[in-house]
Every structure is written in C-alpha cells, then in structure tokens.
Amino acid sequence: MTVYWLVWDAAAHWIVDRLDAEGELPHVRRLRSRGVWAAARPPAPNCQTPPSLATLFTGVWPQEHGVTGFRVPSPTGPGDSVSGFARSACLRPAVWETAGRAGLRTAAVHAPWIADTVTAGGEPPAWLDGAIEAFSTRLARHGTYEVGAAPLTFAVAHHTLTAAADATGIRVRGAHDETYVEDDWTALTLGDGVGIWLRQARAGGRRLLLHTGAWAPRTVGHDPVLLAELGAAPLFAGEGLGSCYRSGMFGPRLIDGGVDGDGGDGTAEDLFLSSVDRVGRGFEATVARVLAHHRSDLVVMYLPSTDDVGHELLGWCDARSDAHRPDVASEVWRHIARCYRRADAVLGRVLDRAGPGDTVVLGADHGMAGTAWTLHPDQLLLDAGLAVGDGAGRVDPARSAAYYHPVNNGSVWINGGAGYGGSASPDEIRGLALRVGELFAPVRAPGTGRPLVHEVRPSPDGRVVDLLLDADCLPSASLDRAGRPVSPAAKPGAHITNAGDDRLHAVFAAAGPGLARGEDLGVIDNTWPAELVLEHLTASLPDRTARRV
C-alpha cells in the first residue's frame, strides 16, 4: 500500500471549488467522488509558505514546530533571523520521519526539508528511497532582455552568455552548450548539472529574449534506480517570470488601461503563463518518473506554480477584494484556470498510478485572497516616534522602542531601545505593546475606509505584537518612498497574516481505504492531513502496535 500526497502551493479551497463547478478540473472531480473533501484552515497569525507547509507536514501548529515565516526571528540580536526552510528551524518531525521510524519508506519531489534530513553520520536516512529538491539552491533569478541586430552579452549566475538574433530566432551560446531559441521554451545547459530555459517573444513592438532562473537540484536517497530517474529529469524551471510580467517587460497587462480604458491584449498574460506552464511541464515529467519507478510507502509531491499564478493574477477576479476588476475578471480567470488544469493533469497521473488499496491525498499549505493594499508598519512606528531611522531609509531595531521585524511575518517587536536605554522594565514593555495596539487598530484603506487591521495580538509578556491583517492587505518590511503608511499593493494576490478569512483556507481531498465516498467534511484544521497520512501508512503494518509512532 502506498500513500500519494500531492501538494499544490496556495491552492485555495474557494478557487478549486469554483473551477470544479465549472468543469475545469476533471481529476479533482474524480478524487472527490471517490472520497472526502474539505476546506482546510491554515496556521495563524502567519500563513506564509514555510509555516503553512511545516504545519501541513508535521501535523502541529507553529507554536510547536517553530516555523513562523519565510525567515524566523533569531535571539542573536534585534532584527536577526534564520531561514524558515532551514532544517534546524522546524522543531517537530515531518510525516516522513515519523513513518521512517516505523520502517516505512519515502520518495519526494521538491518537498522542503526532506533533502536536508540526515543521520548522525551525515548520510541520508535509511527510510529515504529518493528525493529531488532545488528550491533551496537558486543560483540566479529569471530575466528578460531586448534583442536587436547587435550581439547581446548577459550573465546568469557566474556564467556569461552571448545571444545573436537573425530573422527568425536567437542563437544563445555559453561555455558548455548552445541552442537556437524561437517561440517556445528551449533548454540550455550551463554546466555542472545546472541550466536554464529560454524563449524569444515579441511584445510592444520589441523582440525579447526570456530566461528562467537557474537552480542546482539535489538528489539524495538509497534507491539507485529512482535516483537515476530523478537525475535525468528535465532542467528545473522553478518559478514563472512574475516580476517581468508585473514590471511591464511583457507589454501592457489586461488591467493597465484602467477600468474605463484599454489595457493589454493578453500578450503579457500569455507570456507569463507560458513560463508557469514550463514549470508545470517539468514538474509533471519528474512526477511521472517517480510514479513509474518508486517502491516507496509514501510519495510526496510539491507543485509551486499555483502560487505563482495566484500572486500575479488572483485579485482582479476576486469579487471580495478591493483589487477586483470586473471588466477583465473573466479573461484573467481563464489564465488561472489554465494553470490549475495543468496541476489537475498531474493529479490525474497520480490517480491512474494508485491501486485499489492505495490512498491519494490532495492538499495545499494555504489559500490566497485578492490584495489591494500594502501596510508599511515601520512608517507608522516612525511617525509615532517609536522607531528610529538608520539614515539609509530603514529602521534601526537596536535603537527603536518598537520595530516591525524585517522578517515580514506580521509581528512588531518591542525593544525598548529608544528612551529606555535598551533595558525597559516589564511594565514599560507592556505599555509600549498597548501603544502599538492603539496605533494600528484604526488603520483604514485609503478611499474605501476598509479596516485593514482586524486584530492586534500581543504575546503574554508584551514583547511581540502580532498584527492580523485583513486579507486584502499585506505588510511590508520596507518603507514607502512617499512616506505613506498604506500604499497600493504590487501583487494582486497574497497570504501573509491569517485573521480567519475563508479565502485563505486550503484545498483538501482524499480517497482511500476506510474513507467515505463523495462526502464534504466542511472545514478542518490543516493539521489533520498529516494525521490521516500516518494513519493510512501505518494501517498496513503487520504489527498493529507499530501504529503508535
């Protein structure tokens, strides 16, 4: 018996529910008809990807597993932090570790933390058949260049590339490889197992050369056949070219003309979605290799592209968001559906591979909501005299009475540095926490008067104050150039703090032995999928006492 656990990053229950109702996701419909489904509550106060994935994979909340954001505040000094994806940051064992102690084996595709799990001797644990992981080793970001008659030289990581265009395409040369690029994505090897994908495009009267970022994938484990298959997987694309799309490099977007004006013609969206498709195709090919060759009890697969498309497009078709654009909503939704159909095709592969005694679980770390506003907490703290600037456009945590932590996890930290000599008393700390609450509670969205801070939640000692924001608002650790505490959001979709908005609920569906057929469970905690996975894994063990792992 095998448990197949497919995770779509940021796949909100409300998005999947709507696409299912529209007939866009036939394999989600297959899974739901065979089993159960629910909306899954992500962690609070922060539901960024690392704490949400840690909750999903460990089955406990951040108060126990310790991952509180993309970066986790460190006690080494004010403002210090460590990566939330560092193996040491997660204090509780993931499902695969717990299952491994019971003698069960795992294979994984781009799941975080697993490739960094080692024995005391520095070797992969015996239970790990094979895992591929690349997100932790990005070497260069994606980019876009305008090309003309003159040769172009550009760098990707430490590799220098040259590009020369002719009438129909662009020849790109590196030190180890060359390729001819036309209007589809083409791989180029840079060396040492690293490479990028390139394509040409025409937008706004310009001829463009696009390239993905570069990553160095790692393969670890003990199954030589599986490791060979993972090592032969297509070059890793990692993420779509969202920042290029957002900055206008692909030409005007659908929304750029304003509600009453003419925006783009869809070219920019098609170019962006082509890069997201490239990510999805690579992921699908890698999953196919694992499905064909694994001998594991647990197979975990993590797909990021649903998060990519949500951040760049979602708000314009979210009717509950101030970012909603009814004039282009249906066309934007078409692009979102395109991304989810590719993710659904991966689910179809998993369902086809699973046998009658196997369990298939579809989940997500969190959902996503439209986002119209950015809150700059440090600006409010500066204006109130609680924070001190560093002279370079940032706040100096060591000299500030209170500062928004640069990890950007939604928390204000009470330091007591300004006016207290860094040694504020417990009563002074609690008083400062109260002032912070009074400062943020009245914040409203410009023009609409929408409350942007739903709750101000101080820790018992008052040293950390969590801001639980409206889902339409995301915090930023940077200051607005115009000195505004609230500014328009750059991305129309986000998920940082969780104040209980149901758009942040994650998708969940599962089918397998002992589960009901076609049953809606309503709302569950996103800690339950890990419990379900372990229950189904250990149910096949001959010694039933081994289930208590």
Coordinates of C-alpha atoms in Angstrom, one line a residue, residues 51 77 85 90 113 151 163 173 214 234 237 242 266 304 342 354 388 416 420 457 460 476 512 522:
P51 CA 4.9 27.9 8.4
G77 CA 20.1 40.3 18.2
F85 CA 13.3 26.4 5.3
C90 CA 11.5 23.0 12.1
W113 CA 13.3 20.0 4.5
P151 CA 25.1 40.7 -30.3
A163 CA 23.0 36.0 -27.9
R173 CA 25.9 30.4 -26.5
A214 CA 18.9 28.8 -12.5
P234 CA 14.3 17.9 -17.2
A237 CA 12.5 25.9 -14.1
G242 CA 6.2 37.1 -12.5
G266 CA -3.5 39.4 -23.3
P304 CA 4.6 25.7 -6.7
R342 CA -2.0 21.5 -15.7
A354 CA -2.7 4.4 -7.5
V388 CA 14.3 55.3 14.9
G416 CA 12.6 49.5 24.5
Y420 CA 14.8 53.2 27.7
R457 CA -2.5 40.3 19.4
P460 CA 1.8 37.3 27.2
S476 CA 5.9 45.1 4.1
G512 CA -8.5 5.5 0.1
G522 CA -16.9 21.1 5.8

